[in-house]
Amino acid sequence: MTRLRFLRKELGILVEPAYQSTLQLMRSETLEKFTKVFEDALSKGQGFQQASHDCTISAMKSFDEQCKGAIIKQADWDTTKVRVKVSQDIESHIVDVRNAKLSDLIALYESNLKNALHGPVEALLEGAAADTWPAIRKLLKSETKTSLSKFSKALAGFEMDEDAKQNLLSTLECYAIDVVEGKAKEEAGKVIHSMKERFTTIFNHDNDLMPRTWTGKEDIRAINKTARTAALKLLAVLAAIRLEDYGDRIETTLVQALADPTNAPDKNSNLQNPLATSKWDKIPDLKILITPVQCKTLWNQFQKETEYAVTQAITAQKANKQNSSWLPPPWAILALFVLGFDEFMTLLRNPLYVLVLFVGFLLVKALWVQTGIASEFQNGMRKFSKRLVEVVASTLHRVVIDRYCYSRKLDW
């Protein structure tokens, strides 16, 4: 009996490593099967928490059945430790998949929010009107509300506690705010370029967005003021982030200080310059993008870089006025009348001179009509000279041909 026990013990020592290896193999197979079944359940749309629960029970049940088939009755070996490790493996995998799924879900909703906010916010900031920030606030509220509602429903399948869920929702809400603020900072960084584009668009185009032709009838001063005021309003919009209604007066301050110098405080006055500061009234420091001092510097730079366009417009307008007026100035006509009064009286006393002048007038009038001098003067002296040479050459050609035909007729 003692010898039999000794043999059993020796056999147990020899067989146990193989038994433990078998348990480890079953452990790996169980985790592999669980992974596949779990992924299939999620791909079919089953809720994460429900899928993890059902797949875990099924995997542990399969492991227990395999252990029963591998157990040796004569050996008193315990499978509890291996079973605990299998359970830990499954739980660890569930946590990894859960974190990955949550990361993908968060990235998806962040991407959707960015696409929904980025373009419209950029368009609103470039438009820069009095209702820009109210419109941005309305857009942000609407898109955030929609995304949070969908995101909350998506999180329901994970059956997480309320605090963790609220943290994720708050993170997504903060991301939406960051998108808007980031776009505002980006536009503020290129504000001088945007101001020049807006000025050029308004100054060089009419209300129908057709290019202006400086014919001489346009009020360049008024057009210039309108274009500069529009550019200044753009600067006011980008001066600070206003996702809350702070009731600020940034636009009014800038217009009075820069666009309307008559309302600006005199240098000798005791009134403080509203732009001689680094803060905007009622605006938190973290929401300031362009300080008042920087606004004045940018405005001076903007005026210098757009001055050439105004000068060119004035020059073009003067040139058009000169080209459209082919008559001599009034003082020349008056001088001609005064200095030629004696000659005029001589013509009146001698009717023959009047007849010669009348015939000359008819000839000049015919030449005037034939050459289109009035229209040619408007197109410039170079075109007129070219046209005059063509008419004279054509007339001489006809005279030569007529003379030749007439001489041939006499010979015949």
Short mmCIF file of C-alpha atoms in Angstrom, two decimals:
data_model
loop_
_atom_site.label_atom_id
_atom_site.label_comp_id
_atom_site.label_asym_id
_atom_site.label_seq_id
_atom_site.Cartn_x
_atom_site.Cartn_y
_atom_site.Cartn_z
CA MET A 1 0.00 0.00 0.00
CA THR A 2 2.82 2.30 0.89
CA ARG A 3 4.57 1.42 -2.32
CA LEU A 4 1.41 2.19 -4.32
CA ARG A 5 1.16 5.59 -2.74
CA PHE A 6 4.78 6.25 -3.54
CA LEU A 7 4.21 5.29 -7.18
CA ARG A 8 1.18 7.58 -7.40
CA LYS A 9 3.17 10.44 -5.96
CA GLU A 10 6.01 9.87 -8.40
CA LEU A 11 3.59 9.64 -11.31
CA GLY A 12 1.90 12.82 -10.16
CA ILE A 13 5.19 14.64 -10.11
CA LEU A 14 5.87 13.46 -13.66
CA VAL A 15 2.39 14.22 -15.04
CA GLU A 16 1.64 17.55 -13.32
CA PRO A 17 3.83 19.69 -15.66
CA ALA A 18 1.92 18.28 -18.63
CA TYR A 19 -1.35 18.99 -16.85
CA GLN A 20 -0.33 22.60 -16.12
CA SER A 21 0.73 23.03 -19.74
CA THR A 22 -2.67 21.77 -20.82
CA LEU A 23 -4.36 24.30 -18.53
CA GLN A 24 -2.23 27.14 -19.99
CA LEU A 25 -3.14 26.03 -23.50
CA MET A 26 -6.82 26.03 -22.59
CA ARG A 27 -6.33 29.48 -21.05
CA SER A 28 -4.89 30.85 -24.32
CA GLU A 29 -7.57 29.16 -26.45
CA THR A 30 -10.31 30.53 -24.19
CA LEU A 31 -9.01 34.10 -24.49
CA GLU A 32 -8.63 33.73 -28.27
CA LYS A 33 -12.17 32.42 -28.66
CA PHE A 34 -13.52 35.16 -26.38
CA THR A 35 -11.77 37.83 -28.44
CA LYS A 36 -13.29 36.60 -31.68
CA VAL A 37 -16.80 36.12 -30.29
CA PHE A 38 -16.66 39.51 -28.56
CA GLU A 39 -15.62 41.33 -31.74
CA ASP A 40 -18.37 39.59 -33.72
CA ALA A 41 -20.99 40.63 -31.17
CA LEU A 42 -19.85 44.27 -31.28
CA SER A 43 -19.76 44.31 -35.07
CA LYS A 44 -23.37 43.11 -35.14
CA GLY A 45 -24.39 46.18 -33.13
CA GLN A 46 -24.83 44.59 -29.73
CA GLY A 47 -24.29 46.91 -26.77
CA PHE A 48 -20.78 46.90 -25.34
CA GLN A 49 -21.77 46.07 -21.78
CA GLN A 50 -24.23 43.36 -22.80
CA ALA A 51 -21.77 41.82 -25.25
CA SER A 52 -18.94 41.74 -22.71
CA HIS A 53 -21.22 40.14 -20.09
CA ASP A 54 -22.61 37.44 -22.37
CA CYS A 55 -19.26 36.60 -23.97
CA THR A 56 -17.54 36.39 -20.57
CA ILE A 57 -20.09 33.92 -19.17
CA SER A 58 -19.84 31.80 -22.32
CA ALA A 59 -16.02 31.79 -22.26
CA MET A 60 -15.77 30.84 -18.57
CA LYS A 61 -18.34 28.10 -19.00
CA SER A 62 -16.34 26.67 -21.92
CA PHE A 63 -13.15 26.80 -19.84
CA ASP A 64 -14.77 24.97 -16.93
CA GLU A 65 -15.99 22.21 -19.23
CA GLN A 66 -12.50 21.81 -20.70
CA CYS A 67 -11.03 21.60 -17.19
CA LYS A 68 -13.45 18.79 -16.29
CA GLY A 69 -12.27 16.80 -19.28
CA ALA A 70 -8.60 17.26 -18.39
CA ILE A 71 -8.83 16.58 -14.66
CA ILE A 72 -7.19 13.47 -13.17
CA LYS A 73 -9.31 11.91 -10.42
CA GLN A 74 -6.37 10.33 -8.63
CA ALA A 75 -4.63 13.72 -8.40
CA ASP A 76 -5.91 16.40 -6.15
CA TRP A 77 -4.99 19.34 -8.37
CA ASP A 78 -6.79 22.70 -8.10
CA THR A 79 -7.67 24.74 -11.23
CA THR A 80 -8.84 27.79 -9.29
CA LYS A 81 -5.67 29.82 -9.84
CA VAL A 82 -5.72 29.24 -13.60
CA ARG A 83 -9.42 30.06 -13.72
CA VAL A 84 -8.78 33.37 -11.95
CA LYS A 85 -6.07 34.19 -14.46
CA VAL A 86 -8.43 33.42 -17.35
CA SER A 87 -11.01 35.75 -15.83
CA GLN A 88 -8.36 38.46 -15.43
CA ASP A 89 -7.25 38.02 -19.03
CA ILE A 90 -10.80 38.45 -20.26
CA GLU A 91 -11.40 41.48 -18.03
CA SER A 92 -8.16 43.09 -19.17
CA HIS A 93 -9.10 42.58 -22.81
CA ILE A 94 -12.53 44.07 -22.20
CA VAL A 95 -10.95 47.15 -20.63
CA ASP A 96 -8.56 47.58 -23.57
CA VAL A 97 -11.36 47.24 -26.12
CA ARG A 98 -13.56 49.56 -24.10
CA ASN A 99 -10.88 52.26 -23.98
CA ALA A 100 -10.20 51.87 -27.70
CA LYS A 101 -13.89 52.07 -28.57
CA LEU A 102 -14.34 55.15 -26.39
CA SER A 103 -11.30 56.81 -27.99
CA ASP A 104 -12.66 56.10 -31.46
CA LEU A 105 -16.08 57.38 -30.45
CA ILE A 106 -14.68 60.58 -28.97
CA ALA A 107 -12.48 61.15 -32.05
CA LEU A 108 -15.50 60.64 -34.30
CA TYR A 109 -17.67 63.19 -32.50
CA GLU A 110 -14.80 65.66 -32.22
CA SER A 111 -14.25 65.37 -35.97
CA ASN A 112 -17.96 65.89 -36.63
CA LEU A 113 -18.00 68.94 -34.38
CA LYS A 114 -14.93 70.42 -36.06
CA ASN A 115 -16.44 69.96 -39.52
CA ALA A 116 -19.71 71.51 -38.37
CA LEU A 117 -18.05 74.56 -36.78
CA HIS A 118 -14.82 75.25 -38.65
CA GLY A 119 -16.21 76.38 -42.01
CA PRO A 120 -19.24 78.38 -40.79
CA VAL A 121 -17.22 80.16 -38.08
CA GLU A 122 -14.56 81.10 -40.64
CA ALA A 123 -17.23 82.51 -42.97
CA LEU A 124 -18.85 84.49 -40.15
CA LEU A 125 -15.53 85.98 -39.02
CA GLU A 126 -14.58 86.92 -42.58
CA GLY A 127 -18.00 88.57 -43.03
CA ALA A 128 -17.46 90.55 -39.80
CA ALA A 129 -20.78 92.26 -39.12
CA ALA A 130 -22.45 93.59 -35.98
CA ASP A 131 -24.16 90.22 -35.41
CA THR A 132 -21.07 88.06 -36.01
CA TRP A 133 -20.47 86.92 -32.44
CA PRO A 134 -24.20 86.44 -31.63
CA ALA A 135 -24.41 84.25 -34.75
CA ILE A 136 -21.32 82.29 -33.69
CA ARG A 137 -22.76 81.78 -30.19
CA LYS A 138 -26.01 80.52 -31.70
CA LEU A 139 -24.17 78.17 -34.05
CA LEU A 140 -21.95 76.82 -31.25
CA LYS A 141 -24.91 76.20 -28.97
CA SER A 142 -26.90 74.41 -31.67
CA GLU A 143 -24.10 72.16 -32.93
CA THR A 144 -22.87 71.34 -29.41
CA LYS A 145 -26.36 70.42 -28.25
CA THR A 146 -26.86 68.09 -31.21
CA SER A 147 -23.47 66.40 -30.78
CA LEU A 148 -23.84 65.97 -27.01
CA SER A 149 -27.25 64.37 -27.45
CA LYS A 150 -25.95 61.82 -29.95
CA PHE A 151 -22.78 61.22 -27.94
CA SER A 152 -24.79 60.60 -24.78
CA LYS A 153 -26.88 57.94 -26.55
CA ALA A 154 -23.73 56.30 -27.87
CA LEU A 155 -22.27 56.13 -24.36
CA ALA A 156 -25.38 54.43 -23.01
CA GLY A 157 -24.19 51.08 -24.38
CA PHE A 158 -21.09 51.20 -22.17
CA GLU A 159 -23.16 51.41 -18.94
CA MET A 160 -20.61 53.64 -17.22
CA ASP A 161 -21.28 55.57 -14.03
CA GLU A 162 -22.82 59.03 -14.32
CA ASP A 163 -19.68 60.92 -13.24
CA ALA A 164 -17.53 59.31 -15.92
CA LYS A 165 -20.21 59.97 -18.51
CA GLN A 166 -20.49 63.65 -17.53
CA ASN A 167 -16.71 64.03 -17.74
CA LEU A 168 -16.72 62.76 -21.31
CA LEU A 169 -19.62 65.05 -22.23
CA SER A 170 -17.84 68.03 -20.66
CA THR A 171 -14.67 67.18 -22.59
CA LEU A 172 -16.58 67.20 -25.89
CA GLU A 173 -18.25 70.50 -25.00
CA CYS A 174 -14.88 72.09 -24.21
CA TYR A 175 -13.52 70.78 -27.49
CA ALA A 176 -16.27 72.63 -29.39
CA ILE A 177 -15.33 75.87 -27.62
CA ASP A 178 -11.66 75.26 -28.41
CA VAL A 179 -12.49 74.87 -32.12
CA VAL A 180 -14.23 78.25 -32.23
CA GLU A 181 -11.57 80.02 -30.19
CA GLY A 182 -8.79 78.43 -32.25
CA LYS A 183 -10.38 79.66 -35.48
CA ALA A 184 -10.80 83.14 -34.03
CA LYS A 185 -7.12 83.22 -33.05
CA GLU A 186 -6.15 82.05 -36.53
CA GLU A 187 -8.17 84.82 -38.19
CA ALA A 188 -6.80 87.41 -35.76
CA GLY A 189 -3.27 86.41 -36.76
CA LYS A 190 -3.92 87.47 -40.36
CA VAL A 191 -6.20 90.41 -39.63
CA ILE A 192 -4.16 92.96 -41.60
CA HIS A 193 -4.45 90.82 -44.74
CA SER A 194 -8.20 90.39 -44.22
CA MET A 195 -8.65 94.13 -43.70
CA LYS A 196 -6.86 94.92 -46.96
CA GLU A 197 -8.94 92.36 -48.83
CA ARG A 198 -12.17 93.85 -47.49
CA PHE A 199 -11.02 97.39 -48.30
CA THR A 200 -10.03 96.40 -51.85
CA THR A 201 -13.33 94.61 -52.45
CA ILE A 202 -15.45 97.58 -51.38
CA PHE A 203 -13.22 100.32 -52.82
CA ASN A 204 -12.69 98.75 -56.26
CA HIS A 205 -16.19 97.28 -56.74
CA ASP A 206 -19.68 98.76 -56.75
CA ASN A 207 -22.73 97.40 -54.94
CA ASP A 208 -23.19 94.79 -57.67
CA LEU A 209 -19.54 93.67 -57.23
CA MET A 210 -18.68 95.05 -60.67
CA PRO A 211 -15.24 96.66 -61.04
CA ARG A 212 -15.35 100.43 -60.68
CA THR A 213 -14.38 102.69 -63.58
CA TRP A 214 -13.15 106.03 -62.29
CA THR A 215 -14.97 108.24 -64.81
CA GLY A 216 -14.95 111.34 -62.67
CA LYS A 217 -18.48 111.12 -61.25
CA GLU A 218 -17.56 108.92 -58.26
CA ASP A 219 -17.09 110.39 -54.80
CA ILE A 220 -13.74 108.85 -53.95
CA ARG A 221 -13.71 110.39 -50.48
CA ALA A 222 -17.04 108.78 -49.53
CA ILE A 223 -16.11 105.43 -51.08
CA ASN A 224 -12.77 105.47 -49.27
CA LYS A 225 -14.47 106.21 -45.95
CA THR A 226 -16.99 103.39 -46.44
CA ALA A 227 -14.26 100.88 -47.30
CA ARG A 228 -12.06 101.89 -44.36
CA THR A 229 -14.98 101.74 -41.94
CA ALA A 230 -15.79 98.21 -43.11
CA ALA A 231 -12.16 97.19 -42.57
CA LEU A 232 -12.22 98.74 -39.11
CA LYS A 233 -15.34 96.77 -38.19
CA LEU A 234 -13.49 93.60 -39.15
CA LEU A 235 -10.70 94.60 -36.77
CA ALA A 236 -13.27 95.18 -34.02
CA VAL A 237 -14.81 91.72 -34.50
CA LEU A 238 -11.42 89.99 -34.26
CA ALA A 239 -10.16 92.04 -31.32
CA ALA A 240 -11.64 89.65 -28.74
CA ILE A 241 -13.41 86.31 -28.33
CA ARG A 242 -17.00 86.88 -27.28
CA LEU A 243 -18.67 83.52 -26.71
CA GLU A 244 -20.55 85.30 -23.94
CA ASP A 245 -22.36 88.60 -24.23
CA TYR A 246 -20.00 90.92 -22.35
CA GLY A 247 -21.75 94.11 -23.50
CA ASP A 248 -18.46 95.58 -24.74
CA ARG A 249 -18.03 98.73 -26.87
CA ILE A 250 -14.98 97.72 -28.89
CA GLU A 251 -16.42 98.68 -32.29
CA THR A 252 -17.68 102.04 -31.07
CA THR A 253 -14.34 102.82 -29.46
CA LEU A 254 -12.37 101.96 -32.59
CA VAL A 255 -14.66 103.89 -34.93
CA GLN A 256 -14.56 107.01 -32.79
CA ALA A 257 -10.81 106.85 -32.23
CA LEU A 258 -9.67 105.85 -35.72
CA ALA A 259 -12.33 106.26 -38.38
CA ASP A 260 -13.65 109.59 -37.07
CA PRO A 261 -10.64 111.60 -35.88
CA THR A 262 -12.85 114.61 -35.05
CA ASN A 263 -14.24 112.68 -32.08
CA ALA A 264 -10.82 111.56 -30.89
CA PRO A 265 -9.41 113.36 -27.82
CA ASP A 266 -7.04 116.21 -28.56
CA LYS A 267 -3.37 115.76 -27.71
CA ASN A 268 -3.53 118.71 -25.33
CA SER A 269 -6.76 117.48 -23.78
CA ASN A 270 -6.92 115.88 -20.35
CA LEU A 271 -9.06 113.06 -21.73
CA GLN A 272 -7.27 109.74 -21.92
CA ASN A 273 -6.81 108.11 -25.31
CA PRO A 274 -9.12 105.05 -25.28
CA LEU A 275 -6.51 103.05 -27.23
CA ALA A 276 -3.64 103.83 -24.87
CA THR A 277 -4.16 100.61 -22.91
CA SER A 278 -3.58 96.88 -23.19
CA LYS A 279 -7.05 95.78 -22.07
CA TRP A 280 -10.59 96.07 -23.33
CA ASP A 281 -13.28 97.12 -20.92
CA LYS A 282 -15.50 94.20 -19.76
CA ILE A 283 -13.44 91.62 -21.69
CA PRO A 284 -11.51 88.96 -19.68
CA ASP A 285 -7.77 88.99 -20.34
CA LEU A 286 -7.78 85.43 -21.70
CA LYS A 287 -10.36 86.39 -24.33
CA ILE A 288 -8.41 89.36 -25.76
CA LEU A 289 -6.88 88.64 -29.16
CA ILE A 290 -5.76 92.15 -30.19
CA THR A 291 -5.16 94.82 -27.54
CA PRO A 292 -6.20 98.47 -28.10
CA VAL A 293 -2.57 99.51 -28.58
CA GLN A 294 -2.09 96.79 -31.18
CA CYS A 295 -5.28 97.90 -32.94
CA LYS A 296 -3.88 101.39 -33.40
CA THR A 297 -0.59 100.01 -34.74
CA LEU A 298 -2.38 97.72 -37.17
CA TRP A 299 -4.61 100.58 -38.32
CA ASN A 300 -1.64 102.80 -39.09
CA GLN A 301 -0.04 99.98 -41.07
CA PHE A 302 -3.29 99.35 -42.91
CA GLN A 303 -3.63 103.02 -43.88
CA LYS A 304 -0.11 103.13 -45.29
CA GLU A 305 -0.57 99.96 -47.33
CA THR A 306 -3.91 101.07 -48.83
CA GLU A 307 -2.98 104.69 -49.52
CA TYR A 308 -1.51 103.81 -52.92
CA ALA A 309 -4.86 102.38 -54.13
CA VAL A 310 -6.63 105.65 -53.28
CA THR A 311 -3.92 107.70 -55.00
CA GLN A 312 -4.23 105.58 -58.14
CA ALA A 313 -8.00 106.05 -58.17
CA ILE A 314 -7.66 109.84 -57.90
CA THR A 315 -5.08 109.86 -60.71
CA ALA A 316 -7.28 107.70 -62.94
CA GLN A 317 -10.27 109.93 -62.28
CA LYS A 318 -8.34 113.08 -63.21
CA ALA A 319 -7.04 111.43 -66.40
CA ASN A 320 -10.55 110.43 -67.43
CA LYS A 321 -11.80 113.93 -66.84
CA GLN A 322 -9.05 115.36 -69.03
CA ASN A 323 -9.64 112.83 -71.81
CA SER A 324 -13.39 113.40 -71.83
CA SER A 325 -13.02 117.20 -72.17
CA TRP A 326 -11.73 118.14 -75.70
CA LEU A 327 -12.76 121.82 -75.56
CA PRO A 328 -10.24 124.44 -74.39
CA PRO A 329 -10.65 125.80 -70.89
CA PRO A 330 -13.06 128.73 -70.38
CA TRP A 331 -10.24 131.23 -69.81
CA ALA A 332 -8.78 130.36 -73.24
CA ILE A 333 -12.11 130.94 -74.97
CA LEU A 334 -12.48 134.31 -73.20
CA ALA A 335 -8.93 135.32 -74.17
CA LEU A 336 -9.57 134.32 -77.78
CA PHE A 337 -12.71 136.46 -77.89
CA VAL A 338 -10.99 139.52 -76.37
CA LEU A 339 -7.81 139.33 -78.47
CA GLY A 340 -9.69 138.54 -81.71
CA PHE A 341 -12.35 141.23 -81.37
CA ASP A 342 -10.80 143.46 -84.09
CA GLU A 343 -10.56 140.58 -86.55
CA PHE A 344 -14.15 139.69 -85.80
CA MET A 345 -15.29 143.26 -86.63
CA THR A 346 -13.26 143.16 -89.87
CA LEU A 347 -15.13 140.04 -90.94
CA LEU A 348 -18.45 141.71 -90.30
CA ARG A 349 -17.46 144.72 -92.47
CA ASN A 350 -16.39 142.50 -95.44
CA PRO A 351 -19.10 139.98 -96.53
CA LEU A 352 -16.60 138.13 -98.77
CA TYR A 353 -14.63 137.04 -95.73
CA VAL A 354 -17.83 135.77 -94.18
CA LEU A 355 -18.58 133.72 -97.31
CA VAL A 356 -15.06 132.23 -97.30
CA LEU A 357 -15.38 131.39 -93.61
CA PHE A 358 -18.78 129.81 -94.18
CA VAL A 359 -17.41 127.59 -96.96
CA GLY A 360 -14.44 126.72 -94.77
CA PHE A 361 -16.81 125.90 -91.92
CA LEU A 362 -18.76 123.52 -94.15
CA LEU A 363 -15.54 121.78 -95.22
CA VAL A 364 -14.33 121.47 -91.65
CA LYS A 365 -17.74 120.25 -90.51
CA ALA A 366 -17.75 117.56 -93.21
CA LEU A 367 -14.26 116.49 -92.20
CA TRP A 368 -15.32 116.54 -88.54
CA VAL A 369 -18.30 114.26 -89.17
CA GLN A 370 -16.42 111.94 -91.51
CA THR A 371 -13.47 111.40 -89.17
CA GLY A 372 -15.54 111.23 -85.98
CA ILE A 373 -13.28 113.71 -84.22
CA ALA A 374 -15.46 113.98 -81.10
CA SER A 375 -15.30 110.26 -80.37
CA GLU A 376 -11.66 110.03 -81.38
CA PHE A 377 -10.73 112.82 -78.98
CA GLN A 378 -12.31 110.83 -76.19
CA ASN A 379 -10.22 107.80 -77.14
CA GLY A 380 -7.00 109.81 -77.18
CA MET A 381 -4.92 111.93 -79.54
CA ARG A 382 -2.89 108.99 -80.86
CA LYS A 383 -5.98 107.20 -82.21
CA PHE A 384 -7.30 110.49 -83.57
CA SER A 385 -4.08 111.20 -85.48
CA LYS A 386 -4.10 107.71 -86.93
CA ARG A 387 -7.71 108.10 -88.03
CA LEU A 388 -7.01 111.53 -89.54
CA VAL A 389 -4.09 110.16 -91.60
CA GLU A 390 -6.31 107.35 -92.87
CA VAL A 391 -9.06 109.78 -93.95
CA VAL A 392 -6.62 112.16 -95.64
CA ALA A 393 -4.91 109.30 -97.46
CA SER A 394 -8.27 107.94 -98.60
CA THR A 395 -9.33 111.39 -99.83
CA LEU A 396 -6.09 111.91 -101.77
CA HIS A 397 -6.43 108.46 -103.28
CA ARG A 398 -9.92 109.27 -104.53
CA VAL A 399 -8.74 112.60 -105.96
CA VAL A 400 -5.89 110.91 -107.86
CA ILE A 401 -8.19 108.22 -109.24
CA ASP A 402 -10.79 110.79 -110.31
CA ARG A 403 -8.09 112.92 -111.93
CA TYR A 404 -6.70 109.94 -113.81
CA CYS A 405 -10.13 108.87 -115.06
CA TYR A 406 -10.90 112.41 -116.13
CA SER A 407 -7.63 112.67 -118.14
CA ARG A 408 -8.28 109.33 -119.84
CA LYS A 409 -11.73 110.50 -120.79
CA LEU A 410 -10.30 113.65 -122.41
CA ASP A 411 -7.77 111.59 -124.39
CA TRP A 412 -10.51 109.34 -125.63
#
